[in-house]
Amino acid sequence: MPQIQKYPPGWRVLHWVMALMVFALIPIGIVMAERAQANIWGALTNALYSWHKAIGFSVLLLMVVRIAMKLWLKGPPYPAEMPRKLQLAATSLHHLLYMLLVLTPLFGWAGVTAFPALITLGGYHLPAMPFVPVNEALAERLFQVHGALAITLGVLIAGHIGAALKHLLQKDGLFRRMV
Ligand code: HEM
């Protein structure tokens, strides 16, 4: 596996584009779910759902690219002076983020397949997830898991941002590797 000192440009672009997408997805998801709960339907609610499904499904597709990149290229090493425990904590957090970035959209996709509510931006339909039956009660449970995973993802992202800001203030070069 090639060893690099800084993340390559494609990797960095993907990181920041996906960060923006997830930043948009969480508030859009919360607002649209609250509007649905309050039975507020109309153009805005529909638009929020359409954008959420389109961006969320794109995150899933981009994760395939990202995982392929990660398997192909070994990320830059941590500085030798960084404590082993901290290196382990950072790597574990990154792996958890990867897992949630796959599981969260997968449960959302499964939910809209079971509901079914596959229509998205411009009237296009997402493909149905294979082997998921149409069943509203199942969709309800899938959405509950989806929401819980998304909130966990949000909490972990807050921790990830906190750690990144700490590196920025410490000027140890770790923040710059991804900018
Ligand atoms: C990383 C990707 C995603 C994130 C971070 C995310 C985040 C969220 C959040 C925070 C909620 C609100 C949960 C609640 O308040 O109960 C939500 C709801 C929802 N999401 Fe996602 N989502 C993602 C991907 C997807 C995908 C790929 C789909 C479908 C193709 C999808 C469909 C939905 C639907 C339909 C709801 C509303 C569920 C309901 O009305 O109970 N999401 N999402």
PDB file of C-alpha atoms and ligand atoms in Angstrom:
ATOM      1  CA  MET A   1       0.000   0.000   0.000  1.00  0.00           C
ATOM      2  CA  PRO A   2       1.561   3.420  -0.953  1.00  0.00           C
ATOM      3  CA  GLN A   3       2.519   5.577   2.064  1.00  0.00           C
ATOM      4  CA  ILE A   4       1.808   9.335   1.798  1.00  0.00           C
ATOM      5  CA  GLN A   5       2.600  12.367   3.997  1.00  0.00           C
ATOM      6  CA  LYS A   6      -0.507  14.445   3.182  1.00  0.00           C
ATOM      7  CA  TYR A   7      -3.985  13.418   2.025  1.00  0.00           C
ATOM      8  CA  PRO A   8      -4.169  13.672  -1.808  1.00  0.00           C
ATOM      9  CA  PRO A   9      -6.377  16.440  -3.321  1.00  0.00           C
ATOM     10  CA  GLY A  10      -9.181  14.036  -4.373  1.00  0.00           C
ATOM     11  CA  TRP A  11      -9.370  12.653  -0.845  1.00  0.00           C
ATOM     12  CA  ARG A  12      -9.496  16.145   0.685  1.00  0.00           C
ATOM     13  CA  VAL A  13     -12.187  17.352  -1.752  1.00  0.00           C
ATOM     14  CA  LEU A  14     -14.288  14.273  -0.984  1.00  0.00           C
ATOM     15  CA  HIS A  15     -13.858  14.840   2.763  1.00  0.00           C
ATOM     16  CA  TRP A  16     -15.083  18.463   2.627  1.00  0.00           C
ATOM     17  CA  VAL A  17     -17.879  17.836   0.101  1.00  0.00           C
ATOM     18  CA  MET A  18     -19.219  14.989   2.254  1.00  0.00           C
ATOM     19  CA  ALA A  19     -18.849  17.080   5.411  1.00  0.00           C
ATOM     20  CA  LEU A  20     -21.058  19.759   3.794  1.00  0.00           C
ATOM     21  CA  MET A  21     -23.576  17.126   2.701  1.00  0.00           C
ATOM     22  CA  VAL A  22     -23.868  15.644   6.200  1.00  0.00           C
ATOM     23  CA  PHE A  23     -24.089  19.155   7.708  1.00  0.00           C
ATOM     24  CA  ALA A  24     -27.072  19.796   5.445  1.00  0.00           C
ATOM     25  CA  LEU A  25     -28.647  16.345   5.943  1.00  0.00           C
ATOM     26  CA  ILE A  26     -28.970  16.421   9.733  1.00  0.00           C
ATOM     27  CA  PRO A  27     -30.937  19.703  10.088  1.00  0.00           C
ATOM     28  CA  ILE A  28     -32.981  18.986   6.938  1.00  0.00           C
ATOM     29  CA  GLY A  29     -33.808  15.491   8.339  1.00  0.00           C
ATOM     30  CA  ILE A  30     -34.850  16.869  11.729  1.00  0.00           C
ATOM     31  CA  VAL A  31     -36.991  19.678  10.268  1.00  0.00           C
ATOM     32  CA  MET A  32     -38.777  17.476   7.709  1.00  0.00           C
ATOM     33  CA  ALA A  33     -39.437  14.695  10.283  1.00  0.00           C
ATOM     34  CA  GLU A  34     -40.887  17.312  12.677  1.00  0.00           C
ATOM     35  CA  ARG A  35     -43.103  18.748   9.929  1.00  0.00           C
ATOM     36  CA  ALA A  36     -44.321  15.240   9.060  1.00  0.00           C
ATOM     37  CA  GLN A  37     -44.989  14.540  12.757  1.00  0.00           C
ATOM     38  CA  ALA A  38     -47.021  17.772  12.969  1.00  0.00           C
ATOM     39  CA  ASN A  39     -48.843  16.741   9.778  1.00  0.00           C
ATOM     40  CA  ILE A  40     -47.563  19.808   7.890  1.00  0.00           C
ATOM     41  CA  TRP A  41     -47.475  18.771   4.241  1.00  0.00           C
ATOM     42  CA  GLY A  42     -46.906  20.955   1.202  1.00  0.00           C
ATOM     43  CA  ALA A  43     -44.243  22.111  -1.206  1.00  0.00           C
ATOM     44  CA  LEU A  44     -41.605  22.882   1.460  1.00  0.00           C
ATOM     45  CA  THR A  45     -41.941  19.535   3.275  1.00  0.00           C
ATOM     46  CA  ASN A  46     -41.840  17.648  -0.033  1.00  0.00           C
ATOM     47  CA  ALA A  47     -38.786  19.612  -1.176  1.00  0.00           C
ATOM     48  CA  LEU A  48     -36.972  18.880   2.103  1.00  0.00           C
ATOM     49  CA  TYR A  49     -37.727  15.153   1.754  1.00  0.00           C
ATOM     50  CA  SER A  50     -36.600  15.134  -1.896  1.00  0.00           C
ATOM     51  CA  TRP A  51     -33.320  16.925  -1.142  1.00  0.00           C
ATOM     52  CA  HIS A  52     -32.689  14.766   1.917  1.00  0.00           C
ATOM     53  CA  LYS A  53     -33.161  11.536  -0.040  1.00  0.00           C
ATOM     54  CA  ALA A  54     -31.043  12.725  -2.987  1.00  0.00           C
ATOM     55  CA  ILE A  55     -28.156  14.030  -0.847  1.00  0.00           C
ATOM     56  CA  GLY A  56     -28.369  11.034   1.517  1.00  0.00           C
ATOM     57  CA  PHE A  57     -28.242   8.518  -1.329  1.00  0.00           C
ATOM     58  CA  SER A  58     -25.289  10.416  -2.853  1.00  0.00           C
ATOM     59  CA  VAL A  59     -23.473  10.103   0.493  1.00  0.00           C
ATOM     60  CA  LEU A  60     -23.938   6.337   0.266  1.00  0.00           C
ATOM     61  CA  LEU A  61     -22.513   6.240  -3.276  1.00  0.00           C
ATOM     62  CA  LEU A  62     -19.595   8.511  -2.341  1.00  0.00           C
ATOM     63  CA  MET A  63     -18.831   6.253   0.624  1.00  0.00           C
ATOM     64  CA  VAL A  64     -18.143   3.431  -1.838  1.00  0.00           C
ATOM     65  CA  VAL A  65     -15.514   5.658  -3.515  1.00  0.00           C
ATOM     66  CA  ARG A  66     -14.144   6.730  -0.144  1.00  0.00           C
ATOM     67  CA  ILE A  67     -13.793   3.186   1.195  1.00  0.00           C
ATOM     68  CA  ALA A  68     -12.104   2.109  -2.061  1.00  0.00           C
ATOM     69  CA  MET A  69      -9.635   5.021  -1.671  1.00  0.00           C
ATOM     70  CA  LYS A  70      -8.980   4.092   1.954  1.00  0.00           C
ATOM     71  CA  LEU A  71      -8.272   0.476   1.006  1.00  0.00           C
ATOM     72  CA  TRP A  72      -5.992   1.537  -1.834  1.00  0.00           C
ATOM     73  CA  LEU A  73      -4.000   4.274  -0.038  1.00  0.00           C
ATOM     74  CA  LYS A  74      -2.710   4.225   3.510  1.00  0.00           C
ATOM     75  CA  GLY A  75      -3.364   7.650   5.115  1.00  0.00           C
ATOM     76  CA  PRO A  76      -0.412   9.752   6.300  1.00  0.00           C
ATOM     77  CA  PRO A  77       1.165   8.465   9.540  1.00  0.00           C
ATOM     78  CA  TYR A  78       0.629  10.258  12.866  1.00  0.00           C
ATOM     79  CA  PRO A  79       3.631  12.149  14.257  1.00  0.00           C
ATOM     80  CA  ALA A  80       5.904   9.863  16.324  1.00  0.00           C
ATOM     81  CA  GLU A  81       5.468  12.096  19.402  1.00  0.00           C
ATOM     82  CA  MET A  82       1.649  11.610  19.394  1.00  0.00           C
ATOM     83  CA  PRO A  83       0.795   9.196  22.272  1.00  0.00           C
ATOM     84  CA  ARG A  84      -0.186   5.670  21.114  1.00  0.00           C
ATOM     85  CA  LYS A  85      -3.482   5.831  23.034  1.00  0.00           C
ATOM     86  CA  LEU A  86      -4.453   9.041  21.248  1.00  0.00           C
ATOM     87  CA  GLN A  87      -3.550   7.532  17.864  1.00  0.00           C
ATOM     88  CA  LEU A  88      -5.736   4.514  18.695  1.00  0.00           C
ATOM     89  CA  ALA A  89      -8.621   6.767  19.819  1.00  0.00           C
ATOM     90  CA  ALA A  90      -8.397   8.817  16.592  1.00  0.00           C
ATOM     91  CA  THR A  91      -8.301   5.712  14.373  1.00  0.00           C
ATOM     92  CA  SER A  92     -11.237   4.139  16.242  1.00  0.00           C
ATOM     93  CA  LEU A  93     -13.305   7.320  15.904  1.00  0.00           C
ATOM     94  CA  HIS A  94     -12.548   7.455  12.161  1.00  0.00           C
ATOM     95  CA  HIS A  95     -13.622   3.813  11.731  1.00  0.00           C
ATOM     96  CA  LEU A  96     -16.842   4.471  13.669  1.00  0.00           C
ATOM     97  CA  LEU A  97     -17.562   7.502  11.455  1.00  0.00           C
ATOM     98  CA  TYR A  98     -17.059   5.362   8.338  1.00  0.00           C
ATOM     99  CA  MET A  99     -19.424   2.698   9.695  1.00  0.00           C
ATOM    100  CA  LEU A 100     -22.114   5.246  10.539  1.00  0.00           C
ATOM    101  CA  LEU A 101     -21.702   6.996   7.185  1.00  0.00           C
ATOM    102  CA  VAL A 102     -22.608   3.680   5.547  1.00  0.00           C
ATOM    103  CA  LEU A 103     -25.251   2.397   8.008  1.00  0.00           C
ATOM    104  CA  THR A 104     -27.197   5.678   8.369  1.00  0.00           C
ATOM    105  CA  PRO A 105     -27.982   6.111   4.647  1.00  0.00           C
ATOM    106  CA  LEU A 106     -28.533   2.339   4.252  1.00  0.00           C
ATOM    107  CA  PHE A 107     -31.303   2.436   6.897  1.00  0.00           C
ATOM    108  CA  GLY A 108     -32.794   5.579   5.315  1.00  0.00           C
ATOM    109  CA  TRP A 109     -32.807   3.885   1.917  1.00  0.00           C
ATOM    110  CA  ALA A 110     -34.307   0.692   3.397  1.00  0.00           C
ATOM    111  CA  GLY A 111     -37.002   2.830   5.086  1.00  0.00           C
ATOM    112  CA  VAL A 112     -38.069   4.614   1.900  1.00  0.00           C
ATOM    113  CA  THR A 113     -38.077   1.258   0.084  1.00  0.00           C
ATOM    114  CA  ALA A 114     -40.372  -0.304   2.700  1.00  0.00           C
ATOM    115  CA  PHE A 115     -42.677   2.728   2.962  1.00  0.00           C
ATOM    116  CA  PRO A 116     -42.453   3.066  -0.177  1.00  0.00           C
ATOM    117  CA  ALA A 117     -41.397   6.683  -0.864  1.00  0.00           C
ATOM    118  CA  LEU A 118     -38.630   6.441  -3.449  1.00  0.00           C
ATOM    119  CA  ILE A 119     -39.500   9.597  -5.372  1.00  0.00           C
ATOM    120  CA  THR A 120     -36.818  12.286  -5.141  1.00  0.00           C
ATOM    121  CA  LEU A 121     -35.634  15.491  -6.875  1.00  0.00           C
ATOM    122  CA  GLY A 122     -37.113  16.217 -10.296  1.00  0.00           C
ATOM    123  CA  GLY A 123     -39.563  13.312  -9.950  1.00  0.00           C
ATOM    124  CA  TYR A 124     -36.781  10.733 -10.281  1.00  0.00           C
ATOM    125  CA  HIS A 125     -37.119   7.480  -8.353  1.00  0.00           C
ATOM    126  CA  LEU A 126     -34.329   5.956  -6.320  1.00  0.00           C
ATOM    127  CA  PRO A 127     -33.825   2.249  -6.942  1.00  0.00           C
ATOM    128  CA  ALA A 128     -35.617   0.059  -4.373  1.00  0.00           C
ATOM    129  CA  MET A 129     -33.265  -1.698  -1.957  1.00  0.00           C
ATOM    130  CA  PRO A 130     -33.162  -5.367  -2.914  1.00  0.00           C
ATOM    131  CA  PHE A 131     -34.932  -7.853  -0.582  1.00  0.00           C
ATOM    132  CA  VAL A 132     -36.776  -5.133   1.403  1.00  0.00           C
ATOM    133  CA  PRO A 133     -40.564  -5.777   1.319  1.00  0.00           C
ATOM    134  CA  VAL A 134     -43.172  -3.014   1.161  1.00  0.00           C
ATOM    135  CA  ASN A 135     -44.430  -2.823   4.753  1.00  0.00           C
ATOM    136  CA  GLU A 136     -45.304   0.435   6.534  1.00  0.00           C
ATOM    137  CA  ALA A 137     -44.713  -0.943  10.058  1.00  0.00           C
ATOM    138  CA  LEU A 138     -41.257  -2.136   9.005  1.00  0.00           C
ATOM    139  CA  ALA A 139     -40.567   1.287   7.436  1.00  0.00           C
ATOM    140  CA  GLU A 140     -41.463   2.933  10.747  1.00  0.00           C
ATOM    141  CA  ARG A 141     -38.919   0.791  12.620  1.00  0.00           C
ATOM    142  CA  LEU A 142     -36.243   1.345   9.952  1.00  0.00           C
ATOM    143  CA  PHE A 143     -36.758   5.130  10.227  1.00  0.00           C
ATOM    144  CA  GLN A 144     -36.397   4.933  14.012  1.00  0.00           C
ATOM    145  CA  VAL A 145     -33.034   3.166  13.639  1.00  0.00           C
ATOM    146  CA  HIS A 146     -32.075   5.643  10.885  1.00  0.00           C
ATOM    147  CA  GLY A 147     -32.836   8.610  13.170  1.00  0.00           C
ATOM    148  CA  ALA A 148     -30.889   7.109  16.104  1.00  0.00           C
ATOM    149  CA  LEU A 149     -27.869   6.370  13.883  1.00  0.00           C
ATOM    150  CA  ALA A 150     -27.993   9.894  12.430  1.00  0.00           C
ATOM    151  CA  ILE A 151     -28.013  11.495  15.890  1.00  0.00           C
ATOM    152  CA  THR A 152     -25.103   9.251  17.002  1.00  0.00           C
ATOM    153  CA  LEU A 153     -23.275  10.296  13.835  1.00  0.00           C
ATOM    154  CA  GLY A 154     -23.933  13.969  14.685  1.00  0.00           C
ATOM    155  CA  VAL A 155     -22.504  13.504  18.203  1.00  0.00           C
ATOM    156  CA  LEU A 156     -19.385  11.731  16.889  1.00  0.00           C
ATOM    157  CA  ILE A 157     -18.914  14.426  14.240  1.00  0.00           C
ATOM    158  CA  ALA A 158     -19.015  17.060  17.016  1.00  0.00           C
ATOM    159  CA  GLY A 159     -16.192  15.132  18.761  1.00  0.00           C
ATOM    160  CA  HIS A 160     -14.296  14.868  15.471  1.00  0.00           C
ATOM    161  CA  ILE A 161     -14.592  18.646  14.909  1.00  0.00           C
ATOM    162  CA  GLY A 162     -13.452  19.282  18.488  1.00  0.00           C
ATOM    163  CA  ALA A 163     -10.356  17.138  17.950  1.00  0.00           C
ATOM    164  CA  ALA A 164      -9.633  18.826  14.593  1.00  0.00           C
ATOM    165  CA  LEU A 165      -9.892  22.296  16.189  1.00  0.00           C
ATOM    166  CA  LYS A 166      -7.514  21.189  18.947  1.00  0.00           C
ATOM    167  CA  HIS A 167      -4.949  20.217  16.289  1.00  0.00           C
ATOM    168  CA  LEU A 168      -5.537  23.546  14.530  1.00  0.00           C
ATOM    169  CA  LEU A 169      -4.789  25.476  17.757  1.00  0.00           C
ATOM    170  CA  GLN A 170      -1.805  23.262  18.589  1.00  0.00           C
ATOM    171  CA  LYS A 171      -0.418  23.895  15.061  1.00  0.00           C
ATOM    172  CA  ASP A 172       0.954  20.324  14.984  1.00  0.00           C
ATOM    173  CA  GLY A 173       0.323  19.990  11.226  1.00  0.00           C
ATOM    174  CA  LEU A 174      -2.444  17.364  11.552  1.00  0.00           C
ATOM    175  CA  PHE A 175      -5.239  19.809  10.604  1.00  0.00           C
ATOM    176  CA  ARG A 176      -3.352  20.982   7.494  1.00  0.00           C
ATOM    177  CA  ARG A 177      -3.103  17.431   6.133  1.00  0.00           C
ATOM    178  CA  MET A 178      -6.841  17.510   5.333  1.00  0.00           C
ATOM    179  CA  VAL A 179      -7.141  21.171   4.189  1.00  0.00           C
TER     180      VAL A 179
HETATM  181  C1  HEM B   1     -25.456  10.223   5.970  1.00  0.00           C
HETATM  182  C2  HEM B   1     -26.674  10.203   5.475  1.00  0.00           C
HETATM  183  C3  HEM B   1     -27.905  10.619   6.232  1.00  0.00           C
HETATM  184  C4  HEM B   1     -28.027  11.367   7.392  1.00  0.00           C
HETATM  185  C5  HEM B   1     -26.925  11.990   8.256  1.00  0.00           C
HETATM  186  C6  HEM B   1     -29.451  11.480   7.658  1.00  0.00           C
HETATM  187  C7  HEM B   1     -30.004  12.167   8.748  1.00  0.00           C
HETATM  188  C8  HEM B   1     -31.343  12.149   9.106  1.00  0.00           C
HETATM  189  C9  HEM B   1     -31.906  12.772  10.281  1.00  0.00           C
HETATM  190  C10 HEM B   1     -31.135  13.531  11.353  1.00  0.00           C
HETATM  191  C11 HEM B   1     -33.242  12.535  10.262  1.00  0.00           C
HETATM  192  C12 HEM B   1     -34.267  12.984  11.323  1.00  0.00           C
HETATM  193  C13 HEM B   1     -34.544  11.855  12.278  1.00  0.00           C
HETATM  194  C14 HEM B   1     -35.592  12.211  13.293  1.00  0.00           C
HETATM  195  O1  HEM B   1     -35.642  13.354  13.750  1.00  0.00           O
HETATM  196  O2  HEM B   1     -36.364  11.309  13.624  1.00  0.00           O
HETATM  197  C15 HEM B   1     -33.545  11.798   9.067  1.00  0.00           C
HETATM  198  C16 HEM B   1     -34.821  11.387   8.680  1.00  0.00           C
HETATM  199  C17 HEM B   1     -35.111  10.771   7.467  1.00  0.00           C
HETATM  200  N1  HEM B   1     -34.213  10.339   6.507  1.00  0.00           N
HETATM  201 FE1  HEM B   1     -32.198  10.556   6.604  1.00  0.00          FE
HETATM  202  N2  HEM B   1     -30.151  10.823   6.673  1.00  0.00           N
HETATM  203  C18 HEM B   1     -29.253  10.278   5.776  1.00  0.00           C
HETATM  204  C19 HEM B   1     -29.538   9.537   4.636  1.00  0.00           C
HETATM  205  C20 HEM B   1     -30.814   9.225   4.181  1.00  0.00           C
HETATM  206  C21 HEM B   1     -31.126   8.478   2.974  1.00  0.00           C
HETATM  207  C22 HEM B   1     -30.108   7.874   2.014  1.00  0.00           C
HETATM  208  C23 HEM B   1     -32.481   8.412   2.892  1.00  0.00           C
HETATM  209  C24 HEM B   1     -33.333   7.776   1.829  1.00  0.00           C
HETATM  210  C25 HEM B   1     -32.942   7.552   0.590  1.00  0.00           C
HETATM  211  C26 HEM B   1     -33.031   9.094   4.035  1.00  0.00           C
HETATM  212  C27 HEM B   1     -34.376   9.243   4.305  1.00  0.00           C
HETATM  213  C28 HEM B   1     -34.909   9.795   5.458  1.00  0.00           C
HETATM  214  C29 HEM B   1     -36.332   9.881   5.730  1.00  0.00           C
HETATM  215  C30 HEM B   1     -37.466   9.449   4.813  1.00  0.00           C
HETATM  216  C31 HEM B   1     -36.453  10.468   7.009  1.00  0.00           C
HETATM  217  C32 HEM B   1     -37.738  10.806   7.762  1.00  0.00           C
HETATM  218  C33 HEM B   1     -38.127   9.655   8.636  1.00  0.00           C
HETATM  219  C34 HEM B   1     -39.423   9.956   9.336  1.00  0.00           C
HETATM  220  O3  HEM B   1     -40.212  10.706   8.781  1.00  0.00           O
HETATM  221  O4  HEM B   1     -39.586   9.407  10.434  1.00  0.00           O
HETATM  222  N3  HEM B   1     -31.999   9.577   4.805  1.00  0.00           N
HETATM  223  N4  HEM B   1     -32.376  11.563   8.381  1.00  0.00           N
END
